[in-house]
């Protein structure tokens, strides 16, 4: 029987969620010979180049970093690294068959759903939008078709009513660490056979489009709350107030009522509310355009004139 240190692994991942799992796995004793991440991005008005979260982790542990512009066209360097296995978690590009064929034990992926449900780019957000009560992590074989390979293990994760995208990502990154530590050695030692996905149960979790960040004021209150949760803390759902974006990071149903036109802003006992078609929604955490994120009640102090205006 081999142990963790005997295998040469490459990690492929980019965002914060992936970085958290990556660091936990390094600390757990896995031998990562390289990280492949997306390219660093320019951020903010000053266009400062910011390193990807996984790259920050790799540098901390002196693990070589590769950031090809297009992995489909640039992966020959992987052969020289001689990996036994590639593990991916939220890398962000489709991986070509030529790369999948390189490692001795293939490529495994950590996918943020209970496959075959929610294949695709936004499984966490779509699960919240659809008011699911549980999701999870699937350890699966990578094939040259999106999230379609054999499944080797799953861990279920409960979605609480208070969970948003950020908190659920944290839960899933912890589940990602656990599933690798519990099952990867079994896979490498040939003790996991895997299970083919039931194609009749496949659903897709398409990427959140910029248009979807604009909250549909005509949805039910519950549907609006789910969208707000799914897009918080980033990028944030918004409505328009006086033709300016008002981002909403946290809100809740105040009470069932539909006396006012949809979108009307109301004030009741210092609670800032707006009318959905079936209930009043209380704004808790918001960000007016050009300002910092703030508690909705604090915003009221200098903006009582918004009462009666219509959010769109």
mmCIF file of N, CA, C and O in Angstrom, residues 31-130:
data_model
loop_
_atom_site.group_PDB
_atom_site.id
_atom_site.type_symbol
_atom_site.label_atom_id
_atom_site.label_comp_id
_atom_site.label_asym_id
_atom_site.label_seq_id
_atom_site.Cartn_x
_atom_site.Cartn_y
_atom_site.Cartn_z
ATOM 1 N N UNK A 31 1.520 15.290 -1.830
ATOM 2 C CA UNK A 31 2.727 15.778 -2.503
ATOM 3 C C UNK A 31 2.363 16.458 -3.832
ATOM 4 O O UNK A 31 2.216 15.795 -4.851
ATOM 5 N N UNK A 32 2.203 17.779 -3.794
ATOM 6 C CA UNK A 32 1.876 18.534 -5.009
ATOM 7 C C UNK A 32 3.155 19.047 -5.666
ATOM 8 O O UNK A 32 3.924 19.781 -5.041
ATOM 9 N N UNK A 33 3.371 18.641 -6.916
ATOM 10 C CA UNK A 33 4.588 19.048 -7.621
ATOM 11 C C UNK A 33 4.369 20.317 -8.444
ATOM 12 O O UNK A 33 5.323 20.926 -8.929
ATOM 13 N N UNK A 34 3.106 20.730 -8.604
ATOM 14 C CA UNK A 34 2.817 21.958 -9.351
ATOM 15 C C UNK A 34 1.371 22.375 -9.130
ATOM 16 O O UNK A 34 0.510 21.560 -8.797
ATOM 17 N N UNK A 35 1.152 23.678 -9.354
ATOM 18 C CA UNK A 35 -0.198 24.225 -9.439
ATOM 19 C C UNK A 35 -0.386 24.785 -10.844
ATOM 20 O O UNK A 35 0.507 25.443 -11.388
ATOM 21 N N UNK A 36 -1.542 24.515 -11.432
ATOM 22 C CA UNK A 36 -1.938 25.194 -12.674
ATOM 23 C C UNK A 36 -3.173 26.016 -12.337
ATOM 24 O O UNK A 36 -4.173 25.479 -11.861
ATOM 25 N N UNK A 37 -3.072 27.321 -12.552
ATOM 26 C CA UNK A 37 -4.230 28.182 -12.286
ATOM 27 C C UNK A 37 -4.475 29.085 -13.484
ATOM 28 O O UNK A 37 -3.658 29.174 -14.404
ATOM 29 N N UNK A 38 -5.610 29.768 -13.470
ATOM 30 C CA UNK A 38 -5.860 30.787 -14.476
ATOM 31 C C UNK A 38 -4.843 31.916 -14.301
ATOM 32 O O UNK A 38 -4.149 31.996 -13.285
ATOM 33 N N UNK A 39 -4.822 32.829 -15.255
ATOM 34 C CA UNK A 39 -3.892 33.950 -15.176
ATOM 35 C C UNK A 39 -4.322 34.941 -14.095
ATOM 36 O O UNK A 39 -5.495 35.024 -13.748
ATOM 37 N N UNK A 40 -3.337 35.694 -13.577
ATOM 38 C CA UNK A 40 -3.641 36.759 -12.629
ATOM 39 C C UNK A 40 -4.515 37.802 -13.328
ATOM 40 O O UNK A 40 -4.424 37.986 -14.538
ATOM 41 N N UNK A 41 -5.342 38.490 -12.529
ATOM 42 C CA UNK A 41 -6.282 39.456 -13.127
ATOM 43 C C UNK A 41 -6.037 40.865 -12.619
ATOM 44 O O UNK A 41 -5.630 41.068 -11.477
ATOM 45 N N UNK A 42 -6.321 41.823 -13.501
ATOM 46 C CA UNK A 42 -6.295 43.224 -13.081
ATOM 47 C C UNK A 42 -7.591 43.526 -12.335
ATOM 48 O O UNK A 42 -8.669 43.151 -12.775
ATOM 49 N N UNK A 43 -7.438 44.230 -11.197
ATOM 50 C CA UNK A 43 -8.590 44.493 -10.342
ATOM 51 C C UNK A 43 -8.703 45.987 -10.046
ATOM 52 O O UNK A 43 -7.696 46.669 -9.844
ATOM 53 N N UNK A 44 -9.938 46.477 -10.024
ATOM 54 C CA UNK A 44 -10.198 47.858 -9.602
ATOM 55 C C UNK A 44 -9.838 48.897 -10.642
ATOM 56 O O UNK A 44 -9.358 48.599 -11.726
ATOM 57 N N UNK A 45 -10.079 50.157 -10.256
ATOM 58 C CA UNK A 45 -9.843 51.260 -11.177
ATOM 59 C C UNK A 45 -8.368 51.449 -11.517
ATOM 60 O O UNK A 45 -8.013 51.959 -12.567
ATOM 61 N N UNK A 46 -7.512 51.052 -10.591
ATOM 62 C CA UNK A 46 -6.059 51.217 -10.826
ATOM 63 C C UNK A 46 -5.470 50.056 -11.623
ATOM 64 O O UNK A 46 -4.278 50.051 -11.924
ATOM 65 N N UNK A 47 -6.300 49.068 -11.937
ATOM 66 C CA UNK A 47 -5.864 47.901 -12.728
ATOM 67 C C UNK A 47 -4.637 47.214 -12.117
ATOM 68 O O UNK A 47 -3.689 46.871 -12.804
ATOM 69 N N UNK A 48 -4.688 47.037 -10.809
ATOM 70 C CA UNK A 48 -3.595 46.340 -10.126
ATOM 71 C C UNK A 48 -3.691 44.847 -10.436
ATOM 72 O O UNK A 48 -4.764 44.259 -10.376
ATOM 73 N N UNK A 49 -2.546 44.263 -10.761
ATOM 74 C CA UNK A 49 -2.510 42.831 -11.072
ATOM 75 C C UNK A 49 -2.525 42.041 -9.770
ATOM 76 O O UNK A 49 -1.626 42.181 -8.936
ATOM 77 N N UNK A 50 -3.576 41.241 -9.589
ATOM 78 C CA UNK A 50 -3.739 40.479 -8.342
ATOM 79 C C UNK A 50 -3.554 38.993 -8.626
ATOM 80 O O UNK A 50 -4.142 38.445 -9.553
ATOM 81 N N UNK A 51 -2.710 38.352 -7.809
ATOM 82 C CA UNK A 51 -2.461 36.917 -7.986
ATOM 83 C C UNK A 51 -3.710 36.105 -7.644
ATOM 84 O O UNK A 51 -4.474 36.482 -6.761
ATOM 85 N N UNK A 52 -3.889 34.994 -8.350
ATOM 86 C CA UNK A 52 -5.035 34.127 -8.042
ATOM 87 C C UNK A 52 -4.857 33.561 -6.625
ATOM 88 O O UNK A 52 -3.731 33.356 -6.165
ATOM 89 N N UNK A 53 -5.969 33.305 -5.924
ATOM 90 C CA UNK A 53 -5.878 32.777 -4.554
ATOM 91 C C UNK A 53 -5.063 31.476 -4.446
ATOM 92 O O UNK A 53 -4.317 31.286 -3.487
ATOM 93 N N UNK A 54 -5.204 30.592 -5.448
ATOM 94 C CA UNK A 54 -4.425 29.338 -5.390
ATOM 95 C C UNK A 54 -2.927 29.601 -5.573
ATOM 96 O O UNK A 54 -2.095 28.923 -4.969
ATOM 97 N N UNK A 55 -2.590 30.586 -6.384
ATOM 98 C CA UNK A 55 -1.172 30.932 -6.605
ATOM 99 C C UNK A 55 -0.534 31.439 -5.310
ATOM 100 O O UNK A 55 0.612 31.101 -5.003
ATOM 101 N N UNK A 56 -1.295 32.224 -4.561
ATOM 102 C CA UNK A 56 -0.799 32.728 -3.266
ATOM 103 C C UNK A 56 -0.434 31.551 -2.361
ATOM 104 O O UNK A 56 0.619 31.540 -1.717
ATOM 105 N N UNK A 57 -1.302 30.535 -2.335
ATOM 106 C CA UNK A 57 -1.056 29.338 -1.514
ATOM 107 C C UNK A 57 0.179 28.589 -2.020
ATOM 108 O O UNK A 57 1.060 28.218 -1.237
ATOM 109 N N UNK A 58 0.258 28.369 -3.327
ATOM 110 C CA UNK A 58 1.382 27.624 -3.908
ATOM 111 C C UNK A 58 2.721 28.283 -3.567
ATOM 112 O O UNK A 58 3.687 27.607 -3.199
ATOM 113 N N UNK A 59 2.778 29.603 -3.694
ATOM 114 C CA UNK A 59 4.028 30.330 -3.403
ATOM 115 C C UNK A 59 4.412 30.191 -1.927
ATOM 116 O O UNK A 59 5.583 30.076 -1.594
ATOM 117 N N UNK A 60 3.412 30.199 -1.080
ATOM 118 C CA UNK A 60 3.648 30.052 0.370
ATOM 119 C C UNK A 60 4.360 28.736 0.683
ATOM 120 O O UNK A 60 5.178 28.657 1.594
ATOM 121 N N UNK A 61 4.044 27.689 -0.110
ATOM 122 C CA UNK A 61 4.627 26.359 0.142
ATOM 123 C C UNK A 61 5.678 25.983 -0.913
ATOM 124 O O UNK A 61 6.023 24.808 -1.049
ATOM 125 N N UNK A 62 6.146 26.984 -1.645
ATOM 126 C CA UNK A 62 7.201 26.778 -2.668
ATOM 127 C C UNK A 62 6.826 25.724 -3.714
ATOM 128 O O UNK A 62 7.664 24.909 -4.124
ATOM 129 N N UNK A 63 5.580 25.738 -4.129
ATOM 130 C CA UNK A 63 5.117 24.825 -5.184
ATOM 131 C C UNK A 63 5.129 25.588 -6.506
ATOM 132 O O UNK A 63 4.579 26.685 -6.594
ATOM 133 N N UNK A 64 5.780 25.055 -7.546
ATOM 134 C CA UNK A 64 5.841 25.760 -8.839
ATOM 135 C C UNK A 64 4.442 26.051 -9.404
ATOM 136 O O UNK A 64 3.530 25.232 -9.270
ATOM 137 N N UNK A 65 4.310 27.227 -10.023
ATOM 138 C CA UNK A 65 3.013 27.678 -10.546
ATOM 139 C C UNK A 65 3.091 27.845 -12.067
ATOM 140 O O UNK A 65 4.039 28.430 -12.591
ATOM 141 N N UNK A 66 2.072 27.349 -12.754
ATOM 142 C CA UNK A 66 1.950 27.511 -14.215
ATOM 143 C C UNK A 66 0.592 28.156 -14.499
ATOM 144 O O UNK A 66 -0.421 27.749 -13.928
ATOM 145 N N UNK A 67 0.590 29.153 -15.378
ATOM 146 C CA UNK A 67 -0.649 29.874 -15.681
ATOM 147 C C UNK A 67 -0.814 30.075 -17.192
ATOM 148 O O UNK A 67 -0.782 31.194 -17.691
ATOM 149 N N UNK A 68 -1.025 28.977 -17.919
ATOM 150 C CA UNK A 68 -1.186 29.118 -19.370
ATOM 151 C C UNK A 68 -2.436 29.916 -19.727
ATOM 152 O O UNK A 68 -3.459 29.806 -19.047
ATOM 153 N N UNK A 69 -2.325 30.702 -20.787
ATOM 154 C CA UNK A 69 -3.463 31.520 -21.237
ATOM 155 C C UNK A 69 -4.616 30.613 -21.682
ATOM 156 O O UNK A 69 -5.753 30.799 -21.272
ATOM 157 N N UNK A 70 -4.286 29.627 -22.521
ATOM 158 C CA UNK A 70 -5.292 28.652 -22.960
ATOM 159 C C UNK A 70 -4.729 27.254 -22.767
ATOM 160 O O UNK A 70 -3.834 26.828 -23.501
ATOM 161 N N UNK A 71 -5.261 26.538 -21.795
ATOM 162 C CA UNK A 71 -4.735 25.208 -21.483
ATOM 163 C C UNK A 71 -4.926 24.249 -22.658
ATOM 164 O O UNK A 71 -4.131 23.324 -22.851
ATOM 165 N N UNK A 72 -5.922 24.475 -23.496
ATOM 166 C CA UNK A 72 -6.148 23.609 -24.661
ATOM 167 C C UNK A 72 -4.968 23.658 -25.622
ATOM 168 O O UNK A 72 -4.729 22.698 -26.346
ATOM 169 N N UNK A 73 -4.272 24.775 -25.653
ATOM 170 C CA UNK A 73 -3.164 24.953 -26.602
ATOM 171 C C UNK A 73 -1.787 24.837 -25.950
ATOM 172 O O UNK A 73 -0.775 24.781 -26.650
ATOM 173 N N UNK A 74 -1.744 24.835 -24.623
ATOM 174 C CA UNK A 74 -0.452 24.922 -23.943
ATOM 175 C C UNK A 74 -0.426 24.020 -22.715
ATOM 176 O O UNK A 74 -0.693 24.451 -21.604
ATOM 177 N N UNK A 75 -0.110 22.745 -22.946
ATOM 178 C CA UNK A 75 -0.027 21.830 -21.801
ATOM 179 C C UNK A 75 1.148 20.849 -21.910
ATOM 180 O O UNK A 75 1.285 19.949 -21.074
ATOM 181 N N UNK A 76 2.016 21.043 -22.898
ATOM 182 C CA UNK A 76 3.154 20.123 -23.083
ATOM 183 C C UNK A 76 4.053 20.062 -21.847
ATOM 184 O O UNK A 76 4.647 19.023 -21.546
ATOM 185 N N UNK A 77 4.133 21.193 -21.128
ATOM 186 C CA UNK A 77 4.993 21.257 -19.927
ATOM 187 C C UNK A 77 4.593 20.216 -18.874
ATOM 188 O O UNK A 77 5.411 19.811 -18.052
ATOM 189 N N UNK A 78 3.342 19.769 -18.911
ATOM 190 C CA UNK A 78 2.845 18.824 -17.902
ATOM 191 C C UNK A 78 3.579 17.482 -18.009
ATOM 192 O O UNK A 78 3.852 16.829 -16.998
ATOM 193 N N UNK A 79 3.957 17.100 -19.233
ATOM 194 C CA UNK A 79 4.658 15.816 -19.426
ATOM 195 C C UNK A 79 5.960 15.775 -18.636
ATOM 196 O O UNK A 79 6.323 14.759 -18.044
ATOM 197 N N UNK A 80 6.663 16.912 -18.616
ATOM 198 C CA UNK A 80 7.946 16.976 -17.903
ATOM 199 C C UNK A 80 7.761 16.891 -16.388
ATOM 200 O O UNK A 80 8.678 16.509 -15.664
ATOM 201 N N UNK A 81 6.583 17.268 -15.904
ATOM 202 C CA UNK A 81 6.311 17.204 -14.460
ATOM 203 C C UNK A 81 6.019 15.775 -14.005
ATOM 204 O O UNK A 81 6.043 15.484 -12.814
ATOM 205 N N UNK A 82 5.728 14.896 -14.974
ATOM 206 C CA UNK A 82 5.526 13.471 -14.706
ATOM 207 C C UNK A 82 4.540 13.210 -13.556
ATOM 208 O O UNK A 82 4.861 12.510 -12.598
ATOM 209 N N UNK A 83 3.302 13.737 -13.670
ATOM 210 C CA UNK A 83 2.358 13.557 -12.561
ATOM 211 C C UNK A 83 1.729 12.167 -12.556
ATOM 212 O O UNK A 83 1.498 11.571 -13.599
ATOM 213 N N UNK A 84 1.465 11.674 -11.347
ATOM 214 C CA UNK A 84 0.677 10.436 -11.218
ATOM 215 C C UNK A 84 -0.804 10.736 -11.394
ATOM 216 O O UNK A 84 -1.554 9.923 -11.924
ATOM 217 N N UNK A 85 -1.217 11.931 -10.932
ATOM 218 C CA UNK A 85 -2.633 12.291 -10.994
ATOM 219 C C UNK A 85 -2.768 13.811 -11.010
ATOM 220 O O UNK A 85 -1.968 14.521 -10.401
ATOM 221 N N UNK A 86 -3.782 14.286 -11.729
ATOM 222 C CA UNK A 86 -4.142 15.706 -11.674
ATOM 223 C C UNK A 86 -5.472 15.815 -10.946
ATOM 224 O O UNK A 86 -6.423 15.082 -11.237
ATOM 225 N N UNK A 87 -5.518 16.731 -9.959
ATOM 226 C CA UNK A 87 -6.741 16.988 -9.208
ATOM 227 C C UNK A 87 -7.193 18.408 -9.516
ATOM 228 O O UNK A 87 -6.428 19.356 -9.351
ATOM 229 N N UNK A 88 -8.424 18.575 -9.990
ATOM 230 C CA UNK A 88 -8.913 19.920 -10.302
ATOM 231 C C UNK A 88 -10.093 20.287 -9.407
ATOM 232 O O UNK A 88 -10.879 19.427 -9.015
ATOM 233 N N UNK A 89 -10.176 21.573 -9.101
ATOM 234 C CA UNK A 89 -11.295 22.107 -8.332
ATOM 235 C C UNK A 89 -11.480 23.571 -8.743
ATOM 236 O O UNK A 89 -10.680 24.419 -8.384
ATOM 237 N N UNK A 90 -12.502 23.818 -9.550
ATOM 238 C CA UNK A 90 -12.812 25.188 -9.998
ATOM 239 C C UNK A 90 -11.616 25.820 -10.703
ATOM 240 O O UNK A 90 -11.156 26.890 -10.333
ATOM 241 N N UNK A 91 -11.141 25.142 -11.732
ATOM 242 C CA UNK A 91 -10.021 25.691 -12.508
ATOM 243 C C UNK A 91 -10.490 26.816 -13.420
ATOM 244 O O UNK A 91 -9.927 27.908 -13.420
ATOM 245 N N UNK A 92 -11.543 26.562 -14.192
ATOM 246 C CA UNK A 92 -12.108 27.643 -14.985
ATOM 247 C C UNK A 92 -11.936 27.532 -16.488
ATOM 248 O O UNK A 92 -12.355 28.420 -17.222
ATOM 249 N N UNK A 93 -11.282 26.454 -16.961
ATOM 250 C CA UNK A 93 -11.195 26.212 -18.405
ATOM 251 C C UNK A 93 -11.491 24.737 -18.668
ATOM 252 O O UNK A 93 -11.254 23.890 -17.811
ATOM 253 N N UNK A 94 -11.985 24.443 -19.860
ATOM 254 C CA UNK A 94 -12.191 23.046 -20.268
ATOM 255 C C UNK A 94 -10.818 22.420 -20.510
ATOM 256 O O UNK A 94 -9.960 23.001 -21.172
ATOM 257 N N UNK A 95 -10.619 21.224 -19.978
ATOM 258 C CA UNK A 95 -9.314 20.553 -20.075
ATOM 259 C C UNK A 95 -9.340 19.567 -21.235
ATOM 260 O O UNK A 95 -10.227 18.712 -21.324
ATOM 261 N N UNK A 96 -8.369 19.686 -22.154
ATOM 262 C CA UNK A 96 -8.384 18.850 -23.365
ATOM 263 C C UNK A 96 -7.999 17.392 -23.094
ATOM 264 O O UNK A 96 -7.320 17.091 -22.109
ATOM 265 N N UNK A 97 -8.434 16.522 -23.988
ATOM 266 C CA UNK A 97 -8.171 15.091 -23.852
ATOM 267 C C UNK A 97 -6.672 14.803 -23.771
ATOM 268 O O UNK A 97 -6.236 13.947 -23.007
ATOM 269 N N UNK A 98 -5.886 15.518 -24.559
ATOM 270 C CA UNK A 98 -4.431 15.312 -24.550
ATOM 271 C C UNK A 98 -3.825 15.482 -23.173
ATOM 272 O O UNK A 98 -2.907 14.748 -22.785
ATOM 273 N N UNK A 99 -4.330 16.425 -22.409
ATOM 274 C CA UNK A 99 -3.857 16.631 -21.031
ATOM 275 C C UNK A 99 -4.408 15.560 -20.098
ATOM 276 O O UNK A 99 -3.690 15.034 -19.240
ATOM 277 N N UNK A 100 -5.663 15.196 -20.291
ATOM 278 C CA UNK A 100 -6.270 14.151 -19.453
ATOM 279 C C UNK A 100 -5.518 12.826 -19.574
ATOM 280 O O UNK A 100 -5.499 12.023 -18.639
ATOM 281 N N UNK A 101 -4.895 12.606 -20.732
ATOM 282 C CA UNK A 101 -4.202 11.336 -20.993
ATOM 283 C C UNK A 101 -2.810 11.239 -20.362
ATOM 284 O O UNK A 101 -2.219 10.165 -20.335
ATOM 285 N N UNK A 102 -2.289 12.366 -19.874
ATOM 286 C CA UNK A 102 -0.892 12.370 -19.397
ATOM 287 C C UNK A 102 -0.687 11.624 -18.072
ATOM 288 O O UNK A 102 0.174 10.751 -17.980
ATOM 289 N N UNK A 103 -1.447 11.922 -17.011
ATOM 290 C CA UNK A 103 -1.149 11.295 -15.714
ATOM 291 C C UNK A 103 -1.438 9.799 -15.709
ATOM 292 O O UNK A 103 -2.418 9.345 -16.315
ATOM 293 N N UNK A 104 -0.617 9.076 -15.024
ATOM 294 C CA UNK A 104 -0.729 7.619 -14.916
ATOM 295 C C UNK A 104 -2.105 7.183 -14.402
ATOM 296 O O UNK A 104 -2.697 6.226 -14.882
ATOM 297 N N UNK A 105 -2.617 7.909 -13.393
ATOM 298 C CA UNK A 105 -3.906 7.547 -12.782
ATOM 299 C C UNK A 105 -5.042 8.475 -13.232
ATOM 300 O O UNK A 105 -6.097 8.507 -12.607
ATOM 301 N N UNK A 106 -4.804 9.217 -14.293
ATOM 302 C CA UNK A 106 -5.856 10.068 -14.842
ATOM 303 C C UNK A 106 -6.034 11.385 -14.108
ATOM 304 O O UNK A 106 -5.172 11.825 -13.350
ATOM 305 N N UNK A 107 -7.184 11.996 -14.335
ATOM 306 C CA UNK A 107 -7.509 13.293 -13.733
ATOM 307 C C UNK A 107 -8.831 13.176 -12.995
ATOM 308 O O UNK A 107 -9.812 12.676 -13.540
ATOM 309 N N UNK A 108 -8.834 13.650 -11.757
ATOM 310 C CA UNK A 108 -10.074 13.693 -10.981
ATOM 311 C C UNK A 108 -10.458 15.138 -10.720
ATOM 312 O O UNK A 108 -9.607 16.015 -10.617
ATOM 313 N N UNK A 109 -11.756 15.361 -10.596
ATOM 314 C CA UNK A 109 -12.286 16.698 -10.391
ATOM 315 C C UNK A 109 -13.174 16.710 -9.151
ATOM 316 O O UNK A 109 -13.890 15.756 -8.875
ATOM 317 N N UNK A 110 -13.091 17.808 -8.411
ATOM 318 C CA UNK A 110 -14.035 18.047 -7.328
ATOM 319 C C UNK A 110 -15.115 18.970 -7.873
ATOM 320 O O UNK A 110 -14.824 20.116 -8.242
ATOM 321 N N UNK A 111 -16.333 18.482 -7.943
ATOM 322 C CA UNK A 111 -17.426 19.296 -8.505
ATOM 323 C C UNK A 111 -18.410 19.659 -7.401
ATOM 324 O O UNK A 111 -18.807 18.799 -6.611
ATOM 325 N N UNK A 112 -18.817 20.920 -7.378
ATOM 326 C CA UNK A 112 -19.639 21.441 -6.290
ATOM 327 C C UNK A 112 -21.122 21.149 -6.380
ATOM 328 O O UNK A 112 -21.953 22.048 -6.214
ATOM 329 N N UNK A 113 -21.467 19.902 -6.670
ATOM 330 C CA UNK A 113 -22.869 19.480 -6.623
ATOM 331 C C UNK A 113 -22.920 17.969 -6.449
ATOM 332 O O UNK A 113 -21.891 17.291 -6.503
ATOM 333 N N UNK A 114 -24.120 17.469 -6.247
ATOM 334 C CA UNK A 114 -24.339 16.019 -6.201
ATOM 335 C C UNK A 114 -24.709 15.590 -7.624
ATOM 336 O O UNK A 114 -25.871 15.635 -8.020
ATOM 337 N N UNK A 115 -23.703 15.238 -8.386
ATOM 338 C CA UNK A 115 -23.930 14.845 -9.778
ATOM 339 C C UNK A 115 -24.858 13.620 -9.836
ATOM 340 O O UNK A 115 -24.892 12.846 -8.892
ATOM 341 N N UNK A 116 -25.635 13.497 -10.923
ATOM 342 C CA UNK A 116 -25.585 14.260 -12.175
ATOM 343 C C UNK A 116 -26.341 15.588 -12.169
ATOM 344 O O UNK A 116 -26.435 16.240 -13.200
ATOM 345 N N UNK A 117 -26.862 16.020 -11.007
ATOM 346 C CA UNK A 117 -27.530 17.323 -10.962
ATOM 347 C C UNK A 117 -26.488 18.442 -11.002
ATOM 348 O O UNK A 117 -25.403 18.313 -10.416
ATOM 349 N N UNK A 118 -26.834 19.505 -11.665
ATOM 350 C CA UNK A 118 -26.028 20.730 -11.685
ATOM 351 C C UNK A 118 -24.621 20.551 -12.247
ATOM 352 O O UNK A 118 -23.644 20.956 -11.631
ATOM 353 N N UNK A 119 -24.548 19.934 -13.420
ATOM 354 C CA UNK A 119 -23.285 19.997 -14.167
ATOM 355 C C UNK A 119 -23.098 21.442 -14.641
ATOM 356 O O UNK A 119 -24.076 22.122 -14.957
ATOM 357 N N UNK A 120 -21.853 21.885 -14.721
ATOM 358 C CA UNK A 120 -21.630 23.210 -15.295
ATOM 359 C C UNK A 120 -20.945 24.184 -14.363
ATOM 360 O O UNK A 120 -20.438 23.810 -13.305
ATOM 361 N N UNK A 121 -20.968 25.459 -14.761
ATOM 362 C CA UNK A 121 -20.105 26.480 -14.173
ATOM 363 C C UNK A 121 -20.606 27.050 -12.850
ATOM 364 O O UNK A 121 -19.820 27.559 -12.062
ATOM 365 N N UNK A 122 -21.914 26.986 -12.583
ATOM 366 C CA UNK A 122 -22.437 27.682 -11.394
ATOM 367 C C UNK A 122 -23.341 26.784 -10.536
ATOM 368 O O UNK A 122 -24.476 27.142 -10.233
ATOM 369 N N UNK A 123 -22.828 25.611 -10.128
ATOM 370 C CA UNK A 123 -23.694 24.694 -9.370
ATOM 371 C C UNK A 123 -24.103 25.229 -8.004
ATOM 372 O O UNK A 123 -25.206 24.953 -7.536
ATOM 373 N N UNK A 124 -23.224 25.992 -7.370
ATOM 374 C CA UNK A 124 -23.526 26.487 -6.014
ATOM 375 C C UNK A 124 -24.627 27.546 -6.084
ATOM 376 O O UNK A 124 -25.621 27.495 -5.364
ATOM 377 N N UNK A 125 -24.446 28.507 -7.000
ATOM 378 C CA UNK A 125 -25.456 29.566 -7.136
ATOM 379 C C UNK A 125 -26.806 29.003 -7.562
ATOM 380 O O UNK A 125 -27.848 29.398 -7.023
ATOM 381 N N UNK A 126 -26.786 28.099 -8.538
ATOM 382 C CA UNK A 126 -28.065 27.556 -9.046
ATOM 383 C C UNK A 126 -28.804 26.746 -7.978
ATOM 384 O O UNK A 126 -30.034 26.757 -7.922
ATOM 385 N N UNK A 127 -28.065 26.048 -7.136
ATOM 386 C CA UNK A 127 -28.719 25.286 -6.057
ATOM 387 C C UNK A 127 -29.454 26.224 -5.100
ATOM 388 O O UNK A 127 -30.573 25.934 -4.667
ATOM 389 N N UNK A 128 -28.842 27.362 -4.792
ATOM 390 C CA UNK A 128 -29.490 28.338 -3.898
ATOM 391 C C UNK A 128 -30.684 28.983 -4.590
ATOM 392 O O UNK A 128 -31.762 29.114 -4.006
ATOM 393 N N UNK A 129 -30.498 29.392 -5.848
ATOM 394 C CA UNK A 129 -31.598 30.008 -6.613
ATOM 395 C C UNK A 129 -32.807 29.080 -6.653
ATOM 396 O O UNK A 129 -33.952 29.519 -6.515
ATOM 397 N N UNK A 130 -32.550 27.784 -6.806
ATOM 398 C CA UNK A 130 -33.639 26.805 -6.925
ATOM 399 C C UNK A 130 -34.167 26.309 -5.572
ATOM 400 O O UNK A 130 -34.941 25.361 -5.515
#
